Amino acid sequence: MAGVSVATVSRALRGLDRVSPQTRQRVLEVAEELHYVASPTATSLVSGRTRVVAVVAPFLSRWYFATLVSAIEKELRAHDHHAILFDLEDDTYSSRLPLTQNMLWKRVDGVITLDVAMTPDEVALVDRLGLPLVAIGAPVPGRTCVRIDDHATMRTAVEHLIGLGHELIGYIGDVPEDVAHIRAPRDRLDAFVETMRAAGLDVVEEWVLGSDWTAQSAATGSTAVLSGEPRPTAVVAASDEMAIGVRETARRLGLRVPEDLSIIGIDDFVLSDVLGLSTVRQDVAAQGRTAASLVLGALGSGEPPETDDVVMPTRLVVRESTGPAPGVS
Amino acid sequence: MAGVSVATVSRALRGLDRVSPQTRQRVLEVAEELHYVASPTATSLVSGRTRVVAVVAPFLSRWYFATLVSAIEKELRAHDHHAILFDLEDDTYSSRLPLTQNMLWKRVDGVITLDVAMTPDEVALVDRLGLPLVAIGAPVPGRTCVRIDDHATMRTAVEHLIGLGHELIGYIGDVPEDVAHIRAPRDRLDAFVETMRAAGLDVVEEWVLGSDWTAQSAATGSTAVLSGEPRPTAVVAASDEMAIGVRETARRLGLRVPEDLSIIGIDDFVLSDVLGLSTVRQDVAAQGRTAASLVLGALGSGEPPETDDVVMPTRLVVRESTGPAPGVS
DNA sequence: CTGAAAGCGCTTACAG
DNA sequence: CTGAAAGCGCTTACAG
């Protein structure tokens, strides 16, 4: 319609040089009029690039993951890429769906994993396909990981309580061995234990509680300990959502927070601020953006992302749920 | 490698007939060995189908949207389709990014909108591209919408409070005119007003509060009303997240829930159960699945989805945040 | 039952 | 500066 060849149209539309201004102008006008947009599938077939990045997560509906996905999608789109989603949630909490070749092959240019512990087979698959991969949260062997320092973060939380005079401190967020695919909260539990010991405090085994990391399970799981005698004067939860569950149990049992029980979590969940929950804040969206730029960088340069982990800072946010231990002024 | 033509490979792998069992067997084995998977971009180019559905949302990180996305992704993947995400969130709450042709053209086979009020231009675009579209929440003119009956849902909530003897009832969840793109919560507010009037109760204008539908804004926004005199004995929130904000403000002001103040929301948000919040429950995941099957059905049949709305049921869930009005036994 | 050829809609050397 | 031709990796009639 513009009276030129398809090759010229291609060059004009993509802004390559070696096209006369008049021709370009004409092509642009006709394209506009016809609502012409080049077919991305045809473009992909010749370029070998899809401009799509796979975002792989064990859950999608939980706050942490949804926040990551949102941040990643925006960063990608700002650079003319798209996010395709893979929710690996399975019927049972202790297993997840595998990542397969036909999710990735010729479908995406790169992969971002959200706190998923990849199996060796999966890592081999991604390697074989030559896809750049950046992990968030749970590291993937040999790949760059954007994460927080779980150990230091937990230490900050525990030391805050110790600084307030607490000596009887419970913990919630232990996870059974078999759910290794979700996250390795070992670091957090280890840090709890170490920090307690370093301060000369006992870790009471019955006060270290398991949970599937939901508020619900934390509420149920903490009932026995909080209604027992003796009971902890403070609880540290490995996530804010669990902290909220514990806080609710405390309320039900008639324990005042923080007078009778101090509670601190990790994350700075959406509701933590309104609820006045003390926490150690991590910037989840920033982790998503960083991971997205790293894969974008790898796609641009052809080099895999630098292999060093990117460790993002966390910081203590003291709100109303923590206070001096009973008897300490 | 299997000693046959590419045409035969194509037929064998896709399970078409007119291939001898031996040949098929051989092709399958070699494919397995080579980790061969057909390139989806090449397949798309000839079929004109991408097996990808666009999921368009005004936010991604909020619970309602994340839950929908998760459900949609699973339903799509169960039928060998994929979800590509478009988060239309803009810098300001009262605007959003537009849907453009290059998000959709030859990139997706269908569209699911999550509570986005499409502009006429956007509807025209989707029409021009011939894409089946199913809306969730906010309807799109002329297209099937999966939703709840906002009016009846709100009526259920208000009548629950009235049944408990409440007469002084506040409302939170009004939205300024200019944020029309997010949701039309008009129905809910209208239903509130109508139900109150039908029961012969006054709607106190100062008790109808605006909010951006976050817990935070509800907590802040309800402070004045709850500390005023007279004050409502019950508040109905257009969403559970706002109800949680109100509940927190009540707690801070020393009002007991439900003795001094009853609170009910709508949704049955993840935390509502743990927090003991009365609500009118909607099944968000089911709406996502339904919308996904509708577009899948349209893609399979070539027919656009039936144009009647699918109205999903909601039901009252009474928990601890609502009780008899003060002075009523 | 199987293969050769055309074509899906682009981009990229290669000529001119 | 512009066009004709080849090719990306498949699928689909059409022969045989």
XYZ file of C-alpha atoms (C1' of nucleotides) in Angstrom:
690
model
C 0.000 0.000 0.000
C 2.881 2.322 0.556
C 4.265 1.157 -2.760
C 7.412 -0.323 -1.258
C 8.732 -3.795 -0.550
C 8.237 -5.623 2.699
C 11.931 -5.322 3.368
C 11.658 -1.562 3.277
C 8.626 -1.622 5.506
C 10.537 -3.709 8.000
C 13.463 -1.300 7.972
C 11.286 1.796 8.135
C 9.206 0.573 11.031
C 12.130 -0.531 13.094
C 13.910 2.753 12.605
C 16.953 1.329 10.831
C 18.953 3.691 8.710
C 19.334 3.348 4.939
C 15.740 4.411 4.430
C 14.940 7.816 2.945
C 12.997 10.131 5.209
C 10.129 10.404 2.721
C 9.776 6.662 2.379
C 9.882 6.159 6.116
C 7.295 8.838 6.597
C 4.970 7.253 4.080
C 5.370 3.773 5.547
C 4.735 5.087 9.035
C 1.552 6.800 7.935
C 0.177 3.793 6.130
C 1.061 1.537 9.049
C -0.740 3.862 11.409
C -3.785 3.913 9.191
C -3.854 0.150 8.825
C -3.111 -0.416 12.539
C -0.214 -2.483 11.344
C 1.989 -4.076 13.982
C 4.566 -6.680 13.075
C 3.633 -10.176 14.150
C 5.741 -11.078 17.166
C 5.605 -14.777 16.349
C 7.074 -14.240 12.905
C 9.675 -11.912 14.347
C 10.529 -14.455 17.013
C 10.922 -17.191 14.466
C 13.648 -15.337 12.646
C 15.274 -13.634 15.616
C 15.153 -16.625 17.907
C 14.042 -14.237 20.654
C 10.573 -14.120 22.153
C 11.039 -11.125 24.490
C 9.240 -13.151 27.100
C 10.584 -14.127 30.507
C 9.230 -17.022 32.553
C 8.342 -16.231 36.139
C 8.229 -19.411 38.155
C 6.703 -19.561 41.633
C 5.538 -22.174 44.121
C 2.427 -20.093 44.860
C 1.048 -17.048 43.224
C -1.626 -15.871 45.545
C 0.532 -15.217 48.604
C 1.512 -11.632 49.200
C 5.253 -12.085 48.835
C 4.919 -13.734 45.451
C 2.223 -11.450 44.122
C 4.354 -8.447 45.048
C 7.344 -9.900 43.253
C 5.331 -10.745 40.156
C 3.891 -7.264 39.983
C 7.314 -5.633 40.245
C 8.856 -7.980 37.708
C 6.096 -7.506 35.196
C 6.484 -3.740 35.312
C 10.229 -3.807 34.960
C 10.024 -6.204 32.027
C 7.361 -4.255 30.242
C 9.294 -1.037 30.659
C 11.914 -2.755 28.521
C 9.487 -4.165 26.028
C 9.448 -7.667 27.435
C 6.630 -9.734 28.852
C 6.129 -12.061 31.779
C 4.637 -15.487 31.379
C 3.606 -17.196 34.584
C 4.180 -20.638 35.952
C 2.492 -21.451 39.211
C 4.016 -24.673 40.435
C 1.562 -25.172 43.278
C 0.525 -28.768 43.607
C -2.275 -30.495 45.454
C -0.163 -31.031 48.509
C 1.905 -28.512 50.379
C 4.961 -30.732 50.404
C 5.331 -31.187 46.665
C 5.247 -29.010 43.628
C 4.979 -29.396 39.888
C 8.208 -29.801 37.932
C 9.530 -27.279 35.466
C 9.463 -28.866 32.022
C 11.061 -28.213 28.696
C 7.875 -27.335 26.938
C 7.234 -24.576 29.420
C 10.467 -22.929 28.331
C 11.772 -24.062 24.983
C 11.437 -21.365 22.349
C 8.851 -19.790 24.524
C 10.968 -17.633 26.795
C 14.352 -15.957 26.661
C 15.056 -16.143 30.358
C 13.804 -17.376 33.698
C 13.227 -15.834 37.110
C 12.525 -18.209 39.975
C 10.673 -16.951 43.026
C 11.904 -18.832 46.009
C 11.949 -22.187 44.307
C 14.597 -24.737 45.086
C 15.348 -26.165 41.665
C 16.134 -29.841 41.297
C 19.379 -30.800 39.545
C 17.308 -31.992 36.580
C 15.646 -28.639 36.287
C 18.925 -26.792 36.491
C 20.314 -29.086 33.784
C 17.291 -28.345 31.637
C 17.733 -24.599 31.900
C 21.427 -25.051 31.145
C 20.729 -27.160 28.104
C 18.338 -24.553 26.783
C 20.961 -21.902 27.394
C 18.562 -19.655 29.290
C 19.806 -16.966 31.650
C 18.290 -17.511 35.069
C 18.097 -15.292 38.098
C 16.782 -16.588 41.403
C 14.970 -14.607 44.054
C 14.950 -15.846 47.631
C 16.027 -19.459 47.422
C 19.333 -19.708 45.572
C 19.844 -21.879 42.500
C 23.302 -23.461 42.358
C 25.646 -21.579 40.065
C 23.196 -18.781 39.308
C 22.839 -15.279 40.589
C 20.394 -14.919 43.447
C 18.698 -11.751 44.638
C 17.905 -12.178 48.298
C 18.178 -10.822 51.785
C 20.625 -12.023 54.398
C 18.263 -14.356 56.244
C 20.702 -14.908 59.017
C 21.344 -11.250 59.745
C 17.674 -10.409 59.364
C 16.614 -12.927 61.942
C 19.407 -11.868 64.230
C 18.122 -8.305 64.089
C 14.665 -9.450 65.144
C 15.907 -11.602 67.993
C 18.346 -9.000 69.260
C 15.561 -6.456 69.328
C 13.653 -8.701 71.728
C 16.714 -9.471 73.796
C 17.460 -5.767 74.002
C 14.005 -5.304 75.512
C 14.909 -7.710 78.271
C 13.151 -10.807 76.962
C 14.692 -14.120 77.909
C 11.805 -16.504 77.301
C 11.466 -16.349 73.541
C 9.470 -18.662 71.291
C 9.881 -19.192 67.564
C 7.431 -20.029 64.812
C 8.247 -20.935 61.228
C 10.031 -24.244 61.333
C 9.203 -26.367 58.323
C 9.279 -30.135 57.934
C 12.241 -31.619 56.073
C 10.145 -32.683 53.134
C 9.012 -29.246 52.024
C 12.500 -28.335 50.928
C 11.153 -27.041 47.649
C 9.655 -23.918 49.085
C 12.379 -22.128 50.906
C 15.170 -23.045 53.163
C 14.013 -21.337 56.355
C 16.815 -23.201 58.007
C 18.894 -20.057 57.939
C 16.310 -18.194 59.930
C 15.878 -20.911 62.493
C 19.623 -21.387 62.755
C 20.098 -17.688 63.241
C 17.472 -17.708 65.968
C 19.217 -20.500 67.800
C 22.647 -18.947 67.415
C 21.577 -15.515 68.503
C 19.856 -16.932 71.564
C 22.910 -18.931 72.524
C 25.239 -16.035 71.892
C 23.196 -14.090 74.421
C 23.363 -16.962 76.868
C 19.656 -17.750 76.534
C 18.036 -21.155 76.320
C 16.131 -22.307 73.299
C 13.143 -24.186 74.648
C 12.484 -26.963 72.205
C 8.715 -27.006 72.734
C 8.617 -23.327 71.901
C 10.038 -23.823 68.411
C 6.922 -24.311 66.331
C 6.341 -25.620 62.848
C 4.013 -23.918 60.400
C 3.111 -23.845 56.751
C 3.783 -20.117 56.937
C 0.155 -19.050 56.921
C -1.421 -16.852 59.585
C -3.989 -19.558 60.133
C -1.512 -22.286 60.975
C 0.439 -19.909 63.171
C -2.691 -19.016 65.109
C -3.600 -22.640 65.672
C -0.054 -23.794 66.234
C 0.750 -21.244 68.886
C -2.311 -21.780 71.056
C -0.860 -24.519 73.235
C 2.393 -22.719 73.949
C 0.735 -19.391 74.705
C -1.770 -20.937 77.063
C 0.852 -23.090 78.791
C 2.785 -22.286 81.919
C 5.465 -21.106 81.856
C 5.043 -19.389 78.556
C 7.321 -17.166 76.475
C 7.212 -13.415 76.978
C 8.019 -12.894 73.316
C 7.642 -14.708 70.037
C 9.598 -14.198 66.873
C 7.880 -15.321 63.707
C 9.754 -16.076 60.503
C 7.168 -14.048 58.585
C 4.725 -11.269 59.376
C 1.741 -13.334 58.318
C 2.617 -15.859 60.996
C 3.183 -13.038 63.459
C -0.354 -11.854 62.780
C -1.663 -15.329 63.528
C 0.205 -15.407 66.823
C -1.032 -11.944 67.720
C -4.592 -13.070 67.134
C -4.130 -16.100 69.353
C -2.719 -13.861 72.041
C -5.757 -11.628 71.809
C -8.093 -14.576 72.111
C -6.273 -15.830 75.153
C -6.529 -12.423 76.762
C -2.813 -11.699 76.576
C -2.050 -8.049 76.010
C 0.426 -7.198 73.270
C 3.065 -6.054 74.022
C 2.528 -5.885 77.807
C 2.165 -9.649 78.243
C 3.623 -10.814 74.964
C 5.882 -9.137 72.427
C 5.641 -10.278 68.829
C 7.922 -9.529 65.909
C 7.905 -10.824 62.363
C 9.907 -10.470 59.174
C 8.795 -8.916 55.871
C 6.754 -5.813 56.481
C 3.691 -7.379 54.946
C 0.979 -5.050 53.560
C -1.055 -5.172 56.721
C 1.817 -4.992 59.184
C 1.808 -1.233 59.293
C -1.924 -0.893 60.003
C -1.791 -3.617 62.582
C 1.137 -2.008 64.357
C 3.331 -5.043 64.004
C 7.050 -4.721 64.685
C 9.059 -6.361 61.946
C 12.298 -6.493 60.029
C 11.423 -5.002 56.689
C 12.585 -6.302 53.337
C 11.838 -4.495 50.094
C 10.185 -7.226 48.068
C 9.349 -5.126 45.030
C 12.956 -3.962 44.765
C 14.092 -7.575 44.680
C 11.715 -8.226 41.807
C 12.927 -5.208 39.888
C 16.551 -6.115 40.451
C 16.092 -9.668 39.265
C 14.251 -8.468 36.188
C 17.008 -6.019 35.282
C 19.597 -8.714 35.722
C 17.949 -11.021 33.202
C 17.249 -8.084 30.926
C 20.938 -7.213 31.125
C 21.894 -10.774 30.303
C 19.556 -10.787 27.323
C 20.963 -7.511 26.093
C 24.594 -8.441 26.420
C 24.417 -12.125 25.667
C 26.498 -12.694 28.788
C 24.971 -14.605 31.683
C 24.381 -12.372 34.717
C 27.295 -11.933 37.067
C 27.213 -14.873 39.362
C 27.564 -13.057 42.678
C 24.451 -12.885 44.791
C 22.772 -9.542 45.234
C 22.030 -9.162 48.916
C 19.406 -6.547 49.673
C 19.324 -4.714 53.007
C 16.683 -5.204 55.668
C 15.910 -2.948 58.586
C 14.195 -3.114 61.919
C 10.825 -1.363 62.083
C 9.648 -1.032 65.660
C 5.908 -0.609 66.028
C 3.558 -1.442 68.857
C 3.757 -5.197 69.089
C 7.057 -5.269 70.928
C 7.849 -3.804 74.311
C 9.883 -4.390 77.445
C 9.724 -7.843 78.969
C 7.325 -8.082 81.920
C 9.119 -6.892 84.985
C 11.658 -4.910 82.993
C 11.050 -1.190 82.840
C 17.798 -39.118 12.692
C 14.765 -41.330 12.670
C 15.167 -41.620 8.919
C 11.835 -40.039 8.114
C 10.683 -36.693 6.774
C 9.820 -33.731 8.934
C 6.198 -34.119 7.896
C 6.114 -37.586 9.374
C 7.803 -36.393 12.539
C 5.177 -33.713 12.875
C 2.368 -36.217 12.435
C 3.901 -38.794 14.723
C 4.564 -36.383 17.543
C 1.153 -34.848 17.449
C -0.561 -38.224 17.480
C -2.279 -37.879 14.123
C -3.321 -41.054 12.403
C -1.905 -42.193 9.081
C 1.414 -43.038 10.691
C 2.467 -46.635 11.153
C 2.940 -47.736 14.744
C 6.575 -48.670 14.133
C 7.397 -45.311 12.607
C 5.653 -43.449 15.376
C 7.485 -45.486 17.957
C 10.829 -44.743 16.397
C 10.131 -41.038 16.079
C 8.994 -40.874 19.682
C 12.144 -42.568 20.878
C 14.464 -40.337 18.926
C 12.553 -37.246 20.014
C 12.866 -38.320 23.614
C 16.551 -38.913 23.231
C 17.141 -35.571 21.557
C 14.856 -33.764 23.996
C 13.026 -32.572 20.926
C 10.021 -30.327 21.455
C 8.431 -28.492 18.555
C 9.088 -24.779 18.559
C 5.939 -23.025 19.675
C 6.794 -19.898 17.718
C 7.023 -21.815 14.451
C 3.834 -23.675 15.284
C 2.096 -20.403 16.082
C 3.194 -18.868 12.854
C 1.440 -21.519 10.819
C -1.538 -22.134 13.075
C -2.191 -18.503 13.855
C -2.690 -19.554 17.477
C -0.340 -18.791 20.333
C -2.067 -20.742 23.084
C -1.517 -17.734 25.295
C -4.193 -15.720 27.057
C -3.668 -12.161 28.264
C -4.610 -11.497 31.868
C -5.140 -7.801 32.390
C -5.385 -6.273 35.845
C -5.269 -2.830 37.440
C -3.079 -4.196 40.243
C -1.364 -7.464 40.681
C -0.184 -7.468 44.224
C -3.568 -7.176 45.947
C -5.044 -10.379 47.282
C -8.137 -10.424 45.079
C -6.134 -10.091 41.883
C -3.363 -12.444 42.894
C -5.935 -15.093 43.755
C -7.602 -14.673 40.382
C -4.321 -14.834 38.512
C -3.300 -17.985 40.304
C -6.584 -19.723 39.528
C -6.562 -18.611 35.907
C -3.006 -19.725 35.322
C -3.756 -23.203 36.624
C -6.883 -23.627 34.588
C -5.136 -22.441 31.439
C -2.134 -24.655 31.944
C -4.327 -27.681 32.566
C -5.502 -27.115 29.014
C -2.071 -26.484 27.602
C -2.371 -22.742 27.475
C -0.358 -20.031 29.162
C -1.031 -16.756 30.900
C 0.782 -13.578 30.025
C 0.373 -10.724 32.455
C -0.432 -7.080 32.025
C -0.375 -5.000 35.155
C -1.984 -1.690 34.259
C -1.090 0.021 37.508
C -0.010 3.588 36.946
C 1.762 6.123 39.088
C -1.461 7.533 40.391
C -4.373 5.682 41.874
C -6.885 7.441 39.653
C -5.438 6.462 36.293
C -4.150 3.359 34.665
C -2.149 2.369 31.620
C -4.059 1.722 28.403
C -4.315 -1.633 26.715
C -2.504 -1.417 23.385
C -2.454 -3.383 20.196
C 1.089 -4.551 20.558
C 0.252 -6.137 23.876
C -2.249 -8.373 22.125
C -1.760 -8.664 18.387
C -0.511 -12.114 17.404
C 0.632 -12.523 20.956
C -2.491 -13.871 22.597
C -5.567 -15.801 21.540
C -7.879 -14.323 24.135
C -8.192 -11.842 26.961
C -9.403 -11.978 30.550
C -9.888 -8.655 32.313
C -9.769 -8.539 36.094
C -12.058 -5.823 37.255
C -10.994 -3.332 34.643
C -13.457 -0.950 33.100
C -12.421 -0.942 29.461
C -12.591 2.252 27.447
C -14.563 2.207 24.188
C -11.259 2.401 22.298
C -9.974 -0.660 24.076
C -13.136 -2.596 23.385
C -12.893 -1.587 19.730
C -9.304 -2.785 19.658
C -10.169 -6.191 21.037
C -13.039 -6.402 18.554
C -10.830 -5.484 15.641
C -8.345 -8.169 16.649
C -11.188 -10.661 16.893
C -10.144 -11.800 20.357
C -12.593 -13.547 22.683
C -12.772 -11.637 25.939
C -14.205 -12.573 29.298
C -14.446 -10.051 32.091
C -14.253 -10.747 35.801
C -15.785 -8.285 38.256
C -16.307 -5.111 36.263
C -18.336 -5.889 33.135
C -17.167 -5.035 29.633
C -19.998 -3.941 27.332
C -21.206 -6.742 25.105
C -18.926 -9.360 26.638
C -19.528 -12.134 29.121
C -18.740 -11.190 32.695
C -18.083 -13.521 35.595
C -19.038 -11.732 38.771
C -21.019 -11.747 41.958
C -24.251 -9.908 42.503
C -22.800 -6.865 44.232
C -26.190 -5.557 45.153
C -27.438 -8.755 46.780
C -24.094 -9.319 48.466
C -24.110 -5.959 50.114
C -27.731 -6.368 51.058
C -26.866 -9.597 52.837
C -24.201 -7.834 54.867
C -26.421 -4.912 55.818
C -29.400 -7.095 56.655
C -27.207 -9.173 58.937
C -26.425 -6.040 60.935
C -30.014 -4.865 60.907
C -31.105 -8.288 62.079
C -28.805 -7.851 65.053
C -30.653 -4.695 65.998
C -28.217 -2.140 64.621
C -29.685 1.142 63.458
C -26.654 3.387 63.449
C -24.622 1.920 60.633
C -21.615 3.414 58.893
C -20.197 2.517 55.505
C -16.677 2.522 54.098
C -15.650 1.988 50.504
C -16.971 4.907 48.565
C -14.658 5.862 45.733
C -14.213 9.224 44.004
C -15.855 9.628 40.602
C -12.552 9.751 38.762
C -11.343 6.269 39.655
C -13.987 4.706 37.467
C -11.392 2.437 35.905
C -11.012 0.186 38.911
C -14.407 -1.087 39.823
C -17.842 0.303 40.001
C -18.454 0.028 43.734
C -21.514 2.100 43.081
C -23.600 -1.044 43.238
C -22.418 -1.780 46.714
C -22.954 1.700 47.999
C -26.337 1.891 46.295
C -27.352 -1.405 47.842
C -26.279 -0.143 51.233
C -28.408 2.951 50.893
C -31.410 1.055 49.557
C -31.282 -1.627 52.185
C -31.062 0.946 54.937
C -33.995 2.885 53.559
C -36.044 -0.240 53.034
C -35.586 -0.939 56.727
C -36.592 2.592 57.585
C -33.101 3.543 58.729
C -31.264 6.781 58.068
C -28.073 6.916 56.093
C -25.874 9.426 57.889
C -23.902 11.160 55.212
C -20.807 11.754 57.358
C -20.691 8.041 58.068
C -20.299 7.099 54.428
C -16.532 7.077 54.009
C -14.291 7.097 50.992
C -11.265 4.823 50.721
C -8.789 3.521 48.194
C -9.815 0.056 49.385
C -6.706 -0.596 51.445
C -6.748 -1.496 55.130
C -4.481 1.452 55.769
C -6.809 4.032 54.311
C -9.778 2.463 56.063
C -7.986 2.620 59.391
C -7.114 6.275 58.941
C -10.389 7.220 57.340
C -12.566 5.742 60.054
C -10.819 7.319 63.004
C -12.840 10.513 63.107
C -16.205 8.799 62.829
C -15.404 6.157 65.425
C -14.145 8.672 67.936
C -17.043 11.048 67.325
C -20.270 11.274 69.254
C -22.729 9.914 68.393
C -20.988 7.162 66.530
C -22.245 4.126 64.609
C -22.728 0.851 66.442
C -21.807 -1.047 63.295
C -19.763 -0.523 60.158
C -20.079 -2.339 56.891
C -16.997 -2.286 54.713
C -17.111 -2.930 50.990
C -14.128 -5.261 51.378
C -12.592 -7.315 54.159
C -9.297 -5.514 53.916
C -11.062 -2.285 54.753
C -12.956 -4.058 57.531
C -9.635 -5.071 59.041
C -8.512 -1.468 58.980
C -11.675 -0.365 60.756
C -11.326 -3.117 63.315
C -7.817 -1.951 64.091
C -8.963 1.620 64.557
C -11.671 0.386 66.907
C -9.080 -1.497 68.907
C -6.882 1.561 69.165
C -9.777 3.680 70.327
C -10.613 1.120 72.979
C -13.868 0.033 71.383
C -14.623 -3.625 71.896
C -15.608 -5.655 68.831
C -18.407 -6.666 68.654
C -19.705 -5.390 72.006
C -19.234 -1.723 71.180
C -18.880 -1.968 67.426
C -19.865 -4.654 64.934
C -17.866 -4.877 61.720
C -18.610 -6.850 58.588
C -16.821 -6.942 55.246
C -17.153 -8.601 51.878
C -14.779 -11.147 50.293
C -13.567 -13.623 52.853
C -9.996 -12.443 52.452
C -7.194 -14.845 53.453
C -6.843 -13.410 56.890
C -10.527 -12.951 57.634
C -10.913 -16.387 59.100
C -7.996 -16.092 61.528
C -9.051 -12.642 62.538
C -12.598 -13.769 63.204
C -14.092 -11.280 60.797
C -17.714 -11.687 59.741
C -18.070 -11.355 56.008
C -20.038 -12.214 52.914
C -17.870 -14.731 51.165
C -17.211 -14.838 47.457
C -15.217 -17.622 45.827
C -12.584 -15.664 43.960
C -10.638 -18.643 42.658
C -13.813 -20.159 41.196
C -14.431 -16.960 39.279
C -10.949 -17.166 37.822
C -11.409 -20.779 36.807
C -14.786 -20.070 35.264
C -13.514 -17.156 33.223
C -10.574 -19.232 32.027
C -12.810 -22.092 30.907
C -15.057 -19.670 29.091
C -12.215 -18.308 26.979
C -10.835 -21.795 26.524
C -14.246 -22.879 25.307
C -14.396 -19.971 22.898
C -10.951 -20.832 21.566
C -11.931 -24.443 21.107
C -15.210 -23.786 19.356
C -14.340 -20.647 17.471
C -17.553 -19.168 18.838
C -17.372 -16.217 21.202
C -18.442 -17.113 24.735
C -22.151 -16.928 25.440
C -22.871 -13.370 26.257
C -24.877 -13.878 29.441
C -23.129 -12.968 32.649
C -22.154 -15.739 35.004
C -23.242 -14.690 38.463
C -21.526 -16.595 41.243
C -23.155 -17.056 44.628
C -21.993 -15.404 47.823
C -22.867 -16.353 51.363
C -22.879 -14.843 54.789
C -20.155 -16.090 57.120
C -20.792 -15.001 60.668
C -17.729 -14.914 62.862
C -16.868 -12.881 65.913
C -16.788 -9.328 64.663
C -20.561 -8.899 64.587
C -22.959 -9.124 67.504
C -26.152 -7.604 68.872
C -26.384 -3.851 68.921
C -25.606 -2.307 72.336
C -28.759 -2.453 74.424
C -30.239 -5.279 72.365
C -30.013 -8.686 73.929
C 1.476 -44.800 5.322
C 5.084 -41.319 3.752
C 7.531 -37.463 1.408
C 8.243 -33.073 -1.410
C 6.645 -28.609 -1.649
C 4.332 -24.515 -0.377
C 3.441 -21.189 2.947
C 2.760 -18.859 7.745
C 5.022 -13.344 8.270
C 8.767 -11.629 9.214
C 14.352 -10.233 8.872
C 18.741 -10.359 6.753
C 22.436 -10.579 3.723
C 23.197 -9.616 -1.084
C 22.648 -7.021 -5.346
C 21.883 -3.081 -7.602
C 18.340 3.975 -0.585
C 15.559 -0.166 -2.161
C 14.093 -4.833 -3.726
C 14.324 -10.008 -4.636
C 15.417 -14.043 -2.427
C 16.492 -17.097 1.208
C 15.454 -18.815 5.534
C 13.589 -19.096 10.613
C 10.852 -24.195 12.009
C 6.968 -25.790 11.691
C 2.043 -27.754 9.366
C -0.852 -28.852 5.603
C -2.676 -30.143 1.390
C -1.242 -32.914 -2.470
C 0.908 -36.874 -4.631
C 2.229 -41.289 -4.610
